[in-house]
CSV table of C-alpha atoms in Angstrom, one decimal:
chain,number,residue,atom,x,y,z
A,1,MET,CA,7.0,13.2,-37.6
A,2,THR,CA,6.1,9.8,-39.0
A,3,THR,CA,2.7,9.0,-39.2
A,4,ILE,CA,0.7,5.6,-39.6
A,5,ASN,CA,0.4,6.3,-43.4
A,6,ASP,CA,3.9,6.7,-43.7
A,7,ILE,CA,4.5,3.0,-41.7
A,8,ALA,CA,2.1,1.8,-44.0
A,9,LYS,CA,3.7,3.2,-47.2
A,10,LEU,CA,7.1,1.9,-46.1
A,11,ALA,CA,6.2,-1.6,-44.8
A,12,ASN,CA,4.2,-2.1,-48.0
A,13,VAL,CA,1.0,-2.5,-46.7
A,14,SER,CA,-2.4,-1.0,-46.1
A,15,ARG,CA,-2.9,1.7,-43.8
A,16,SER,CA,-5.9,-0.6,-41.8
A,17,THR,CA,-3.3,-3.3,-41.8
A,18,VAL,CA,-1.0,-1.1,-39.6
A,19,SER,CA,-4.3,-0.3,-37.4
A,20,ARG,CA,-4.5,-4.0,-37.0
A,21,HIS,CA,-1.2,-4.9,-35.8
A,22,LEU,CA,-1.0,-1.8,-33.7
A,23,ASN,CA,-4.2,-2.2,-31.8
A,24,LYS,CA,-4.1,-6.2,-31.9
A,25,ASN,CA,-7.6,-6.5,-33.2
A,26,GLY,CA,-7.4,-8.5,-36.4
A,27,TYR,CA,-5.7,-10.9,-38.4
A,28,VAL,CA,-2.2,-9.6,-39.7
A,29,SER,CA,0.3,-12.1,-41.7
A,30,GLN,CA,3.4,-13.1,-39.9
A,31,GLU,CA,5.5,-11.5,-42.8
A,32,ALA,CA,3.3,-8.1,-42.7
A,33,GLN,CA,3.8,-8.1,-39.1
A,34,GLU,CA,7.7,-8.5,-39.2
A,35,ARG,CA,8.0,-5.9,-42.1
A,36,ILE,CA,5.7,-3.3,-40.1
A,37,ASP,CA,8.0,-3.9,-36.7
A,38,LYS,CA,11.0,-3.3,-38.9
A,39,VAL,CA,9.7,0.2,-40.0
A,40,ILE,CA,8.5,0.9,-36.5
A,41,GLN,CA,12.1,0.3,-35.0
A,42,GLU,CA,13.8,2.6,-38.0
A,43,THR,CA,11.5,5.4,-37.5
A,44,SER,CA,11.2,5.3,-33.8
A,45,TYR,CA,7.4,5.4,-34.5
A,46,LEU,CA,5.2,6.3,-31.4
A,47,PRO,CA,1.3,6.1,-31.9
A,48,SER,CA,-0.7,9.2,-30.6
A,49,GLN,CA,-2.1,8.7,-27.2
A,50,SER,CA,-4.7,11.0,-28.1
A,51,ALA,CA,-5.7,9.4,-31.4
A,52,LYS,CA,-5.6,5.8,-29.1
A,53,SER,CA,-7.6,7.1,-26.6
A,54,LEU,CA,-10.1,7.9,-29.2
A,55,ARG,CA,-10.0,4.5,-30.9
A,56,THR,CA,-10.1,2.5,-27.4
A,57,LYS,CA,-12.1,4.5,-25.3
A,58,LYS,CA,-9.3,4.3,-23.0
A,59,THR,CA,-6.7,6.8,-21.8
A,60,GLY,CA,-4.0,4.2,-20.6
A,61,VAL,CA,-4.3,6.1,-17.4
A,62,ILE,CA,-4.7,4.7,-13.6
A,63,GLY,CA,-5.6,6.9,-10.7
A,64,VAL,CA,-3.8,6.1,-7.2
A,65,ILE,CA,-5.0,7.7,-4.0
A,66,LEU,CA,-2.4,7.4,-0.9
A,67,PRO,CA,-3.2,8.6,2.2
A,68,LYS,CA,0.4,10.2,2.5
A,69,ILE,CA,2.7,10.1,0.1
A,70,SER,CA,5.8,10.8,2.2
A,71,THR,CA,5.5,7.4,3.9
A,72,GLU,CA,7.4,4.1,3.4
A,73,THR,CA,4.4,2.2,3.0
A,74,ALA,CA,3.1,4.1,0.3
A,75,SER,CA,6.3,4.6,-1.8
A,76,ARG,CA,7.0,0.9,-1.4
A,77,VAL,CA,3.4,0.0,-2.8
A,78,VAL,CA,3.6,2.9,-5.4
A,79,ASP,CA,6.8,1.0,-6.6
A,80,GLY,CA,5.1,-2.0,-7.0
A,81,ILE,CA,1.9,-0.6,-8.8
A,82,ASN,CA,4.4,1.0,-11.1
A,83,GLN,CA,6.1,-1.7,-11.8
A,84,MET,CA,2.6,-3.5,-12.8
A,85,LEU,CA,1.6,-0.4,-14.8
A,86,GLN,CA,4.5,-0.2,-16.8
A,87,GLU,CA,4.2,-3.8,-17.6
A,88,ASN,CA,0.8,-3.2,-19.1
A,89,ASP,CA,1.4,0.2,-20.7
A,90,TYR,CA,-0.2,2.1,-18.0
A,91,GLN,CA,0.7,5.6,-16.7
A,92,MET,CA,0.2,6.5,-13.1
A,93,LEU,CA,-1.6,9.8,-11.7
A,94,LEU,CA,-1.0,10.3,-8.0
A,95,THR,CA,-3.2,12.0,-5.4
A,96,GLN,CA,-3.3,12.0,-1.9
A,97,THR,CA,-5.6,12.8,0.8
A,98,SER,CA,-3.6,13.9,3.9
A,99,LEU,CA,-5.5,11.5,6.1
A,100,ASP,CA,-8.5,13.0,5.5
A,101,LYS,CA,-11.2,10.4,4.7
A,102,ASP,CA,-13.5,12.9,3.0
A,103,LYS,CA,-11.1,13.3,0.2
A,104,GLU,CA,-11.1,9.7,-0.4
A,105,ILE,CA,-14.7,10.0,-2.0
A,106,ALA,CA,-13.7,13.5,-3.5
A,107,PHE,CA,-10.7,12.0,-5.4
A,108,ILE,CA,-12.4,9.2,-6.8
A,109,LYS,CA,-15.1,11.8,-8.4
A,110,LEU,CA,-12.0,14.1,-9.5
A,111,LEU,CA,-9.8,11.1,-11.1
A,112,GLN,CA,-13.1,9.8,-13.3
A,113,SER,CA,-13.2,13.5,-14.2
A,114,ARG,CA,-9.9,13.1,-15.5
A,115,ASN,CA,-11.0,10.0,-17.4
A,116,VAL,CA,-8.4,7.0,-15.7
A,117,ASP,CA,-9.0,3.9,-16.7
A,118,GLY,CA,-9.3,2.6,-13.0
A,119,VAL,CA,-8.2,3.6,-9.8
A,120,ILE,CA,-6.5,2.1,-6.9
A,121,LEU,CA,-7.2,3.2,-3.5
A,122,LEU,CA,-5.0,2.7,-0.1
A,123,GLY,CA,-8.1,3.1,2.1
A,124,THR,CA,-8.0,4.3,5.5
A,125,ASN,CA,-11.9,3.8,6.4
A,126,THR,CA,-14.7,1.6,5.1
A,127,ASP,CA,-17.6,3.6,5.8
A,128,GLU,CA,-20.7,3.3,4.0
A,129,ALA,CA,-20.6,6.9,2.0
A,130,LEU,CA,-17.0,5.7,0.6
A,131,VAL,CA,-18.7,1.8,-0.5
A,132,ASN,CA,-21.5,3.8,-2.0
A,133,GLU,CA,-19.0,6.0,-4.2
A,134,ILE,CA,-16.9,2.8,-5.0
A,135,GLN,CA,-19.8,1.0,-6.3
A,136,LYS,CA,-21.3,3.8,-8.4
A,137,ALA,CA,-18.3,4.6,-9.9
A,138,ASP,CA,-18.0,4.4,-13.7
A,139,VAL,CA,-14.6,3.0,-13.7
A,140,PRO,CA,-13.1,0.0,-11.8
A,141,VAL,CA,-11.9,0.7,-8.4
A,142,VAL,CA,-9.9,-1.5,-6.0
A,143,VAL,CA,-8.8,-1.0,-2.6
A,144,LEU,CA,-5.7,-1.7,-0.6
A,145,GLY,CA,-5.2,-2.3,3.1
A,146,GLN,CA,-8.9,-2.3,4.0
A,147,ASN,CA,-11.2,-5.1,3.6
A,148,MET,CA,-14.1,-3.1,2.1
A,149,PRO,CA,-17.4,-4.6,1.7
A,150,SER,CA,-18.5,-5.6,-1.8
A,151,THR,CA,-15.3,-4.2,-3.3
A,152,THR,CA,-12.3,-6.1,-4.6
A,153,SER,CA,-9.5,-5.7,-1.9
A,154,ILE,CA,-6.6,-6.6,-0.8
A,155,SER,CA,-6.4,-6.4,3.6
A,156,TYR,CA,-3.1,-6.9,5.7
A,157,PRO,CA,-3.2,-9.6,8.4
A,158,ASP,CA,-3.6,-6.9,11.0
A,159,TYR,CA,-4.9,-8.8,13.6
A,160,ASN,CA,-2.8,-12.3,13.3
A,161,ALA,CA,0.7,-10.5,12.9
A,162,THR,CA,0.0,-8.4,15.6
A,163,VAL,CA,-0.8,-11.3,18.0
A,164,GLU,CA,2.0,-13.1,16.8
A,165,MET,CA,4.3,-9.9,17.8
A,166,ILE,CA,2.9,-9.7,20.9
A,167,THR,CA,3.2,-13.2,21.6
A,168,TYR,CA,6.7,-13.5,20.7
A,169,MET,CA,7.4,-10.4,23.0
A,170,LEU,CA,5.7,-12.5,25.9
A,171,GLU,CA,7.7,-15.4,25.1
A,172,ASN,CA,11.0,-13.4,25.4
A,173,GLY,CA,10.0,-12.8,28.9
A,174,TYR,CA,8.4,-9.6,28.7
A,175,ARG,CA,5.2,-8.9,30.6
A,176,ASP,CA,4.9,-5.3,31.2
A,177,ILE,CA,4.1,-4.2,27.3
A,178,SER,CA,2.8,-0.8,26.4
A,179,PHE,CA,1.0,0.1,22.9
A,180,ILE,CA,1.3,3.0,20.9
A,181,GLY,CA,-1.1,2.8,18.3
A,182,VAL,CA,-3.1,5.3,15.9
A,183,PRO,CA,-7.2,6.4,16.0
A,184,GLU,CA,-9.6,4.0,15.3
A,185,ASP,CA,-11.0,6.2,12.3
A,186,ASP,CA,-8.5,3.5,10.6
A,187,PRO,CA,-10.0,0.0,11.2
A,188,ALA,CA,-7.1,-1.9,10.3
A,189,VAL,CA,-4.4,-0.2,11.6
A,190,GLY,CA,-6.1,1.6,14.5
A,191,ILE,CA,-9.0,-1.1,15.9
A,192,LEU,CA,-7.6,-4.7,14.8
A,193,ARG,CA,-3.8,-4.0,15.8
A,194,LYS,CA,-5.1,-2.7,19.0
A,195,LYS,CA,-7.9,-5.7,19.5
A,196,ALA,CA,-4.7,-8.0,18.9
A,197,TYR,CA,-2.8,-6.3,21.8
A,198,ILE,CA,-5.4,-6.6,24.1
A,199,ASP,CA,-7.0,-10.3,23.2
A,200,THR,CA,-3.2,-11.6,23.4
A,201,LEU,CA,-2.9,-9.8,26.8
A,202,LYS,CA,-5.7,-11.4,28.1
A,203,LYS,CA,-5.0,-14.5,27.0
A,204,TYR,CA,-2.2,-14.4,29.2
A,205,ASN,CA,-4.0,-13.2,32.1
A,206,LEU,CA,-2.3,-9.9,32.2
A,207,PRO,CA,-4.0,-6.6,32.8
A,208,ILE,CA,-5.0,-4.1,30.9
A,209,LEU,CA,-3.9,-0.6,31.3
A,210,GLU,CA,-5.2,2.5,29.7
A,211,GLU,CA,-2.2,4.3,31.1
A,212,ARG,CA,0.1,2.0,29.0
A,213,MET,CA,-1.5,3.0,25.8
A,214,ALA,CA,-1.0,5.9,23.7
A,215,PHE,CA,-2.0,7.1,19.9
A,216,GLY,CA,-0.5,9.1,17.4
A,217,ASP,CA,-0.7,10.0,13.7
A,218,PHE,CA,1.4,7.8,11.9
A,219,SER,CA,4.4,10.6,11.9
A,220,ILE,CA,7.7,9.9,13.8
A,221,GLU,CA,6.8,13.0,15.9
A,222,SER,CA,3.7,11.4,17.3
A,223,GLY,CA,6.0,8.3,18.0
A,224,TYR,CA,8.1,10.4,20.3
A,225,ASP,CA,5.2,12.0,21.7
A,226,ALA,CA,3.3,8.8,22.7
A,227,MET,CA,6.2,7.6,24.2
A,228,GLN,CA,6.7,10.3,26.3
A,229,THR,CA,2.9,10.3,27.7
A,230,ILE,CA,3.4,6.6,28.6
A,231,MET,CA,6.5,7.1,30.2
A,232,MET,CA,5.3,9.7,32.4
A,233,HIS,CA,3.0,7.2,34.3
A,234,SER,CA,4.5,5.4,37.5
A,235,SER,CA,3.5,2.1,36.3
A,236,GLN,CA,6.4,2.0,33.3
A,237,PRO,CA,6.4,-0.8,31.0
A,238,ASN,CA,9.7,-3.3,30.1
A,239,ALA,CA,8.7,-3.3,26.4
A,240,VAL,CA,6.7,-1.4,24.0
A,241,PHE,CA,4.9,-2.4,21.0
A,242,VAL,CA,4.4,0.6,17.9
A,243,VAL,CA,1.9,-0.5,15.2
A,244,THR,CA,4.0,1.6,12.7
A,245,ASP,CA,7.7,1.6,12.2
A,246,ASN,CA,7.9,5.2,11.4
A,247,MET,CA,5.8,5.9,15.3
A,248,ALA,CA,8.7,3.4,16.3
A,249,VAL,CA,11.5,5.6,15.4
A,250,GLY,CA,10.1,8.3,17.3
A,251,ALA,CA,9.6,6.2,20.3
A,252,MET,CA,12.9,4.9,19.9
A,253,GLN,CA,14.3,8.5,20.0
A,254,TYR,CA,12.4,9.5,23.0
A,255,LEU,CA,13.8,6.8,25.0
A,256,LYS,CA,17.2,7.3,23.8
A,257,GLU,CA,17.2,11.1,24.8
A,258,ASN,CA,16.1,10.2,28.1
A,259,HIS,CA,19.1,7.4,29.0
A,260,TYR,CA,17.2,4.5,28.3
A,261,SER,CA,18.9,1.4,26.9
A,262,ILE,CA,17.0,-0.8,24.0
A,263,PRO,CA,16.5,-3.8,24.9
A,264,LYS,CA,18.5,-3.5,28.2
A,265,ASP,CA,15.8,-1.3,29.7
A,266,ILE,CA,12.9,-1.5,27.6
A,267,GLY,CA,12.2,-3.7,24.5
A,268,MET,CA,10.7,-2.6,21.0
A,269,ALA,CA,8.6,-4.2,18.3
A,270,THR,CA,6.9,-2.8,15.4
A,271,THR,CA,5.3,-3.6,12.1
A,272,GLY,CA,6.8,-2.7,8.7
A,273,VAL,CA,10.3,-2.0,7.5
A,274,SER,CA,11.6,1.2,6.5
A,275,ARG,CA,15.0,2.0,4.8
A,276,LEU,CA,15.5,4.4,8.2
A,277,SER,CA,14.6,1.4,10.4
A,278,LYS,CA,17.6,-0.6,8.7
A,279,TYR,CA,19.9,2.1,9.8
A,280,ILE,CA,19.2,3.1,13.3
A,281,GLU,CA,20.7,1.1,16.6
A,282,PRO,CA,19.5,-0.8,17.4
A,283,VAL,CA,17.4,-2.7,14.6
A,284,LEU,CA,13.9,-2.8,14.9
A,285,THR,CA,12.0,-6.3,15.7
A,286,THR,CA,9.1,-6.2,13.1
A,287,ILE,CA,6.5,-7.6,10.9
A,288,ASP,CA,7.1,-7.0,7.2
A,289,PHE,CA,4.1,-6.8,5.3
A,290,GLN,CA,6.1,-6.7,2.3
A,291,ASN,CA,4.3,-3.6,0.5
A,292,GLU,CA,6.0,-3.7,-3.0
A,293,ASP,CA,4.6,-7.1,-3.4
A,294,ALA,CA,1.1,-5.8,-2.1
A,295,GLY,CA,1.4,-2.8,-4.6
A,296,ILE,CA,1.9,-5.5,-7.8
A,297,ALA,CA,-1.2,-7.6,-6.3
A,298,ILE,CA,-3.5,-4.9,-6.3
A,299,THR,CA,-2.6,-4.0,-9.5
A,300,ARG,CA,-3.1,-7.3,-10.9
A,301,LEU,CA,-6.4,-7.3,-9.8
A,302,LEU,CA,-7.3,-3.9,-11.5
A,303,MET,CA,-5.9,-5.5,-14.8
A,304,GLU,CA,-8.0,-8.2,-14.2
A,305,LYS,CA,-11.4,-5.9,-13.9
A,306,LEU,CA,-9.9,-4.0,-16.9
A,307,ASN,CA,-9.9,-7.1,-19.0
A,308,GLY,CA,-13.7,-8.0,-18.1
A,309,TYR,CA,-13.6,-10.0,-14.5
A,310,ASN,CA,-16.1,-8.5,-12.8
A,311,LYS,CA,-16.6,-10.9,-9.7
A,312,THR,CA,-15.3,-9.4,-6.9
A,313,LYS,CA,-12.3,-10.6,-4.7
A,314,LYS,CA,-11.1,-10.4,-1.6
A,315,LEU,CA,-7.5,-11.6,-0.4
A,316,THR,CA,-5.0,-11.5,2.5
A,317,HIS,CA,-1.7,-10.4,2.0
A,318,THR,CA,1.4,-12.1,3.2
A,319,TYR,CA,3.7,-10.9,6.0
A,320,ARG,CA,6.7,-12.2,7.8
A,321,ARG,CA,8.6,-11.5,10.8
A,322,LEU,CA,11.9,-10.2,11.1
A,323,SER,CA,14.1,-10.4,14.1
A,324,GLY,CA,16.0,-7.4,14.7
A,325,ASN,CA,17.8,-6.8,18.4
A,326,SER,CA,15.5,-4.5,19.8
A,327,LEU,CA,13.7,-7.0,22.0
């Protein structure tokens, strides 16, 4: 196996010159750089990660904490994170909480014990214990998906995007709109999207009916069950807004099985663009939060912290409304 001493001998430079060139931490003449690079290319030399870690006190690994690995949102965010990490010569260590908010704190501690250089958390809550754990962490921690107090974070425009979609439904003639949401443990999806639904109906002087609201756990199956719960009441809606596309697929399946035509009998709108939603009929009318770009953006903020920028940043990610034919 080629060593750094072999590179120095073949390039006719000192070992320290090779080290300075590899670590970008000192002057090396252009001629020497070219000779070293030529030898590295010819020998396919790869520096030892463990040796590099000892020199730089960094492992080149970023911990990523997901609520659920299996969701479309998570996979797209991870694609964006991975793209940025590869561009910056980092590797990724994935963990998932299975929507258990206590595990968010546990995994921040665990990842630090594995000597990661930083942590990206796809957050599901903003409670004080989690904020305190992030603040006392020995490595930078950034949060995607929640507006986390005193923490560098990127949140989605959950309220504004939902208001826009409910307004769009109302402008298309729907007045009896039901709502399928998630528990309020999740401030962004659980609280803000529900609040936007209620506020928009109030603005149009429409009644808020509890029997037109049901809740799931982000899964397709829970969307199916929530739609069933809503349709069991005598006051049936002529449209439904679902807070995630995953649950919308389940809600749509229930309606189809029970011979409701979409959108002739019941219109449907949601948030999120999944691969599955593109292949169902009718195509869902939805909000695209551009999750891959969000993964890139949150990783960029972490890179800034790793490069010494320590000020807290709070950003709101962008979105766009896509018109399918489910309304």
